[in-house]
XYZ file of C-alpha atoms in Angstrom:
414
model
C 97.453 105.125 74.232
C 96.249 101.697 73.241
C 97.802 98.280 73.703
C 97.050 95.109 71.800
C 98.206 91.650 72.833
C 97.361 88.633 70.703
C 98.352 84.996 70.953
C 99.399 83.000 73.993
C 101.000 84.663 76.986
C 103.350 81.764 77.799
C 105.375 81.718 74.583
C 108.578 83.446 75.515
C 107.966 87.047 76.664
C 107.615 87.867 80.345
C 104.604 89.926 81.393
C 106.844 92.297 83.337
C 109.151 92.620 80.328
C 106.267 93.557 78.011
C 105.040 96.142 80.523
C 108.532 97.656 80.558
C 108.551 97.672 76.727
C 105.266 99.581 76.755
C 106.410 101.998 79.453
C 109.709 102.803 77.714
C 108.004 103.468 74.364
C 105.310 105.553 76.101
C 108.039 107.628 77.750
C 109.390 108.585 74.315
C 105.923 109.578 73.100
C 105.202 111.503 76.319
C 108.476 113.426 75.876
C 106.959 115.201 72.871
C 109.913 114.201 70.657
C 108.132 111.247 68.976
C 104.450 111.887 68.154
C 103.574 108.245 67.541
C 104.902 104.698 67.460
C 103.649 101.355 66.191
C 105.752 98.406 67.367
C 105.420 94.639 66.955
C 107.339 91.836 68.631
C 106.730 88.199 67.831
C 108.148 84.981 69.217
C 107.006 81.342 69.209
C 103.555 82.196 67.910
C 102.996 85.081 70.328
C 102.615 88.546 68.832
C 102.522 91.731 70.880
C 101.674 95.097 69.290
C 101.936 98.601 70.731
C 100.236 101.548 69.007
C 101.010 104.751 70.898
C 100.525 108.465 70.314
C 99.192 110.309 67.298
C 99.726 110.616 63.552
C 100.634 114.313 63.783
C 102.908 116.083 66.240
C 100.071 118.431 67.255
C 97.576 115.655 67.961
C 94.827 114.388 65.702
C 94.108 110.772 64.798
C 95.751 108.076 66.918
C 98.393 105.666 65.650
C 96.865 102.278 64.807
C 98.119 98.800 64.098
C 97.361 99.338 60.371
C 99.045 102.763 60.089
C 101.134 102.887 56.896
C 104.720 104.151 57.205
C 107.482 105.147 54.812
C 109.897 102.264 55.323
C 112.966 104.096 53.931
C 116.031 101.810 54.030
C 114.114 99.013 55.742
C 112.884 98.470 52.155
C 116.272 96.915 51.363
C 115.764 93.484 53.022
C 112.411 93.071 51.208
C 113.414 94.427 47.814
C 116.292 91.949 47.477
C 113.926 88.939 47.493
C 112.933 89.170 43.795
C 116.594 88.823 42.794
C 116.803 85.641 44.894
C 113.724 84.274 43.076
C 115.474 84.918 39.743
C 118.558 83.093 41.068
C 116.392 80.185 42.259
C 114.889 79.967 38.758
C 118.303 80.283 37.022
C 117.178 83.434 35.211
C 120.223 85.087 36.834
C 123.519 83.664 38.089
C 125.553 85.096 40.947
C 128.793 85.582 39.033
C 127.410 86.589 35.645
C 128.337 90.087 34.467
C 125.346 92.439 34.521
C 126.288 94.005 31.155
C 123.596 92.073 29.240
C 120.841 93.577 31.395
C 122.478 96.829 32.480
C 124.656 97.856 29.488
C 125.078 101.301 31.076
C 127.430 99.588 33.570
C 129.673 97.958 30.934
C 133.317 99.032 30.434
C 133.594 101.011 33.668
C 136.247 103.532 34.516
C 137.427 103.695 38.145
C 138.753 106.738 39.998
C 142.480 106.591 40.729
C 141.699 108.303 44.039
C 138.230 108.317 45.563
C 138.509 112.048 46.299
C 140.115 112.869 42.963
C 138.758 114.522 39.796
C 136.147 112.561 37.834
C 138.349 112.260 34.743
C 141.387 110.832 36.553
C 140.564 107.154 36.097
C 141.795 103.694 35.176
C 139.773 100.948 33.463
C 137.897 98.531 35.717
C 139.790 95.265 36.156
C 136.671 93.197 35.497
C 132.938 93.554 34.762
C 130.355 94.152 37.512
C 128.546 90.944 38.500
C 125.161 90.148 40.039
C 127.020 89.213 43.240
C 128.631 92.677 43.378
C 125.179 94.301 43.310
C 123.750 91.922 45.921
C 126.623 92.526 48.351
C 126.774 96.316 47.750
C 130.336 96.025 46.441
C 129.945 97.040 42.777
C 131.980 100.237 43.174
C 129.573 103.124 43.870
C 127.639 104.051 46.982
C 126.787 106.571 49.638
C 129.600 107.335 52.091
C 129.064 110.413 54.213
C 132.774 110.457 55.082
C 133.279 111.542 51.435
C 130.929 114.541 51.482
C 132.346 117.327 49.308
C 134.353 115.027 47.013
C 133.712 115.393 43.267
C 132.134 111.937 42.941
C 129.686 112.300 45.831
C 128.771 115.808 44.685
C 128.077 114.416 41.199
C 125.840 111.664 42.651
C 123.751 114.319 44.397
C 123.732 116.717 41.423
C 122.509 113.952 39.104
C 119.557 113.152 41.393
C 120.673 109.557 41.933
C 119.530 109.318 45.571
C 115.994 109.391 46.967
C 116.360 111.978 49.735
C 116.665 115.049 47.544
C 113.776 117.530 47.088
C 113.304 116.370 43.487
C 112.322 112.684 43.078
C 114.595 110.329 41.142
C 114.002 110.127 37.365
C 112.544 107.077 35.615
C 114.877 104.033 35.558
C 116.352 104.364 32.037
C 117.284 108.014 32.625
C 118.592 107.177 36.112
C 120.775 104.444 34.575
C 122.026 106.831 31.889
C 123.143 109.329 34.542
C 124.698 106.606 36.679
C 126.543 105.182 33.677
C 128.131 108.567 32.967
C 129.987 108.482 36.305
C 133.191 106.587 37.107
C 133.221 104.008 39.896
C 134.723 104.975 43.242
C 136.384 101.569 43.704
C 137.099 98.480 41.627
C 134.138 96.048 41.324
C 134.000 93.702 44.319
C 136.590 95.670 46.288
C 134.667 97.608 48.934
C 131.262 97.583 50.635
C 129.331 100.783 49.942
C 125.855 101.766 50.925
C 122.576 102.054 49.055
C 122.989 102.643 45.296
C 123.318 98.910 44.539
C 119.889 98.302 46.106
C 118.233 100.699 43.673
C 120.150 99.052 40.830
C 118.716 95.650 41.803
C 115.188 96.931 41.159
C 116.177 98.027 37.645
C 117.816 94.637 37.086
C 114.656 92.756 38.132
C 112.470 94.884 35.853
C 114.744 94.351 32.843
C 115.124 90.593 33.385
C 111.399 89.993 33.920
C 109.915 92.555 31.531
C 107.632 93.676 34.381
C 107.762 96.710 36.606
C 109.691 96.061 39.807
C 106.532 96.552 41.858
C 104.405 94.171 39.784
C 106.989 91.385 40.167
C 107.272 92.077 43.911
C 103.479 91.988 44.234
C 103.101 88.789 42.244
C 105.884 86.821 43.922
C 106.269 88.349 47.417
C 103.476 90.688 48.534
C 100.386 88.747 47.412
C 101.607 85.289 48.534
C 102.524 86.734 51.967
C 99.303 88.750 52.300
C 101.254 92.049 52.359
C 98.195 93.986 51.214
C 99.393 97.402 52.430
C 102.924 97.329 50.958
C 103.958 99.158 47.785
C 105.782 102.139 46.340
C 102.836 104.492 46.857
C 99.693 104.684 48.996
C 96.354 104.620 47.120
C 93.888 107.432 47.762
C 91.559 105.156 49.744
C 94.379 104.395 52.225
C 96.198 107.750 52.391
C 94.400 108.705 55.630
C 96.312 105.840 57.294
C 99.692 107.483 56.576
C 101.160 110.142 58.889
C 103.341 112.992 57.676
C 107.083 112.367 57.849
C 108.875 114.860 60.059
C 112.508 115.922 59.824
C 112.997 117.858 63.082
C 115.343 120.839 63.031
C 118.703 119.553 64.375
C 119.295 122.781 66.331
C 115.832 123.553 67.715
C 113.967 120.234 67.488
C 111.085 122.034 65.744
C 108.934 119.615 63.722
C 109.418 120.275 60.003
C 107.218 118.314 57.617
C 109.556 116.566 55.155
C 106.698 114.845 53.344
C 102.947 115.242 53.763
C 100.689 112.237 53.143
C 98.032 113.770 50.884
C 99.695 115.290 47.831
C 103.110 114.079 49.032
C 105.662 111.976 47.228
C 103.956 108.691 48.196
C 100.476 109.741 47.057
C 101.197 108.646 43.479
C 103.275 105.970 41.804
C 106.876 107.241 41.544
C 108.851 107.432 38.316
C 111.514 105.298 40.027
C 110.446 102.335 42.190
C 113.403 102.354 44.567
C 114.463 99.076 46.151
C 116.856 101.027 48.339
C 114.211 102.963 50.224
C 110.921 103.385 48.395
C 108.439 101.062 50.105
C 105.515 101.951 52.341
C 104.141 99.292 54.681
C 102.698 98.260 58.066
C 104.000 96.278 61.047
C 101.910 93.232 60.100
C 103.071 93.186 56.472
C 106.741 93.367 57.468
C 106.126 90.766 60.166
C 104.854 88.369 57.480
C 108.019 88.905 55.429
C 110.528 88.464 58.269
C 108.615 85.465 59.632
C 108.989 83.880 56.168
C 112.761 84.463 56.357
C 112.876 82.921 59.856
C 110.949 79.975 58.418
C 113.712 79.475 55.808
C 111.637 80.749 52.892
C 108.278 79.150 53.625
C 104.941 80.845 54.350
C 102.519 78.230 55.651
C 102.683 75.452 53.055
C 103.889 77.755 50.265
C 107.570 78.224 49.471
C 108.472 81.833 48.584
C 112.275 81.464 48.513
C 114.547 78.440 48.634
C 116.293 77.686 51.927
C 119.773 78.352 50.414
C 118.561 81.713 49.034
C 117.437 82.786 52.525
C 120.713 81.564 54.028
C 122.713 83.599 51.505
C 120.643 86.723 52.246
C 120.780 86.444 56.027
C 124.413 85.482 56.684
C 127.521 87.619 56.299
C 128.768 87.848 52.709
C 131.683 90.261 53.238
C 135.344 89.290 53.124
C 137.420 90.148 56.221
C 138.877 93.158 54.356
C 135.455 94.457 53.315
C 134.126 93.906 56.802
C 137.033 95.814 58.346
C 136.184 98.825 56.150
C 132.479 98.580 57.016
C 133.294 98.333 60.744
C 135.580 101.367 60.534
C 132.953 103.359 58.621
C 130.243 102.515 61.171
C 132.497 103.271 64.145
C 133.697 106.576 62.728
C 130.135 107.616 61.844
C 128.600 106.617 65.161
C 128.127 110.268 66.168
C 126.343 110.942 62.848
C 124.260 107.744 62.731
C 123.315 108.024 66.427
C 124.625 104.501 66.934
C 122.749 102.810 64.114
C 124.526 100.363 61.796
C 126.917 98.816 64.333
C 126.505 95.186 63.282
C 129.705 94.048 61.592
C 128.447 92.059 58.647
C 126.210 92.432 55.614
C 124.317 89.770 53.734
C 122.204 90.564 50.683
C 120.235 93.782 51.292
C 120.574 93.682 55.072
C 122.905 93.831 58.038
C 123.919 90.634 59.839
C 125.359 90.704 63.349
C 128.819 89.137 63.422
C 129.773 90.125 66.963
C 127.840 90.765 70.132
C 127.947 94.510 70.703
C 124.581 95.006 72.396
C 121.589 92.930 73.577
C 121.063 91.174 70.218
C 122.886 87.909 69.479
C 125.169 87.064 66.577
C 123.059 86.132 63.539
C 120.306 88.737 63.982
C 119.503 90.197 60.547
C 117.569 93.196 59.202
C 118.062 96.943 58.891
C 116.985 100.424 59.960
C 115.523 103.326 57.995
C 116.234 107.034 58.057
C 112.503 107.720 58.505
C 112.703 106.237 62.025
C 112.041 102.571 61.245
C 113.695 99.349 62.417
C 113.033 95.770 61.258
C 114.998 92.686 62.377
C 114.623 88.971 62.890
C 116.708 86.769 65.180
C 117.080 83.040 64.376
C 118.645 82.258 67.769
C 115.540 83.371 69.669
C 113.077 82.877 66.755
C 112.120 86.501 67.284
C 110.892 89.281 64.991
C 110.750 92.949 65.979
C 109.438 95.919 64.020
C 109.389 99.530 65.226
C 107.871 102.282 63.074
C 107.805 106.046 63.742
C 107.151 109.115 61.593
C 110.278 111.006 62.740
C 113.335 111.071 60.490
C 116.878 110.830 61.805
C 117.777 114.503 61.462
C 117.902 114.376 65.299
C 118.850 111.433 67.560
C 115.294 111.005 68.875
C 114.013 108.179 66.663
C 117.370 106.371 66.838
C 117.127 106.439 70.647
C 113.621 104.942 70.483
C 115.011 102.189 68.245
C 117.835 101.409 70.689
C 115.456 101.358 73.651
C 112.961 99.214 71.746
C 115.555 96.514 71.081
C 116.867 96.644 74.648
C 113.366 96.162 76.038
C 112.500 93.453 73.475
C 115.496 91.385 74.560
C 115.030 91.948 78.279
C 111.437 90.691 77.876
C 112.520 87.256 76.595
C 111.629 84.573 79.130
C 112.206 80.840 78.811
């Protein structure tokens, strides 16, 4: 177990609160359910980092501050930034149809019933817009309450999601498969998870003529000093990445879902997925969320405009869309182990619209199925990042995430 504290000790965390944070995280590691944790909390110029446990469940190298993790869906808040740059530069407009860039999405058909046959459709009432993709309301998405329906089965069969044994195909083929499916709902009607975030990466690549990763690196990663963030881990860094475990839900036995060396992140993927494809470290993600808290600025350099950050980090859902999202989260609470209970959604991230736990209204960020959690809180000028190597096939990493945020907030002192 090692602990690292940097910065001033009088900037808004109590010493007793930070000791409790350490002790609670250590308890999870000592339980044997979570092999290792790297956590960062930052407030008012003070940064506190915990690196606990080991890279592998049976011991081996210790977790370190620079350990590289699969960020899973915590990629979403970062991967949306390039679209905001294109909006800032008027290379995209919020309410323009995406047909010019994504012709596969033109002239959509929409299911008459979301659980109905794929050929029982009506024409879409209007084209899909950039705004629909940014708000995850374009008409297709992942909804585990619809498992077994023809449309969700087709999404899985076509390899359109990242969690299947076979990686997603290259973007043009992925778009072709996506374009062959009807929409589940009319464009702009309903919030749905994930697929829109992968679409945004394709959109950025087609608008810029660059790969999604090269544009991210040029405009986000390099200016912020995010030197360990990307869609794969180079060979000279692969020793810093732990395996990803998906414990058996019945027995808790540690199954390796993805090994580091020779695994799916050891080479550049065919599809650079904005929905869940990034690998990163606590310090890299801290730099990104600190930029958002600073309204788009990093030191003297502006990465995003202030209005772009405000659009991303405040609720963009209508009351009707939000009611559906609330109902989905509440009804899935036993499946999500309590994750996702925030109310609102901005661009690529959740935004708290009611106070349901220790975090205040306005906190923004998201969690990842690989046992990751990344949020910033404008009210308290606080950033928190928790990274594990245990996927959410069991409640264990979700419980660490809940306890992390409870202890972060109880440690605030001013």
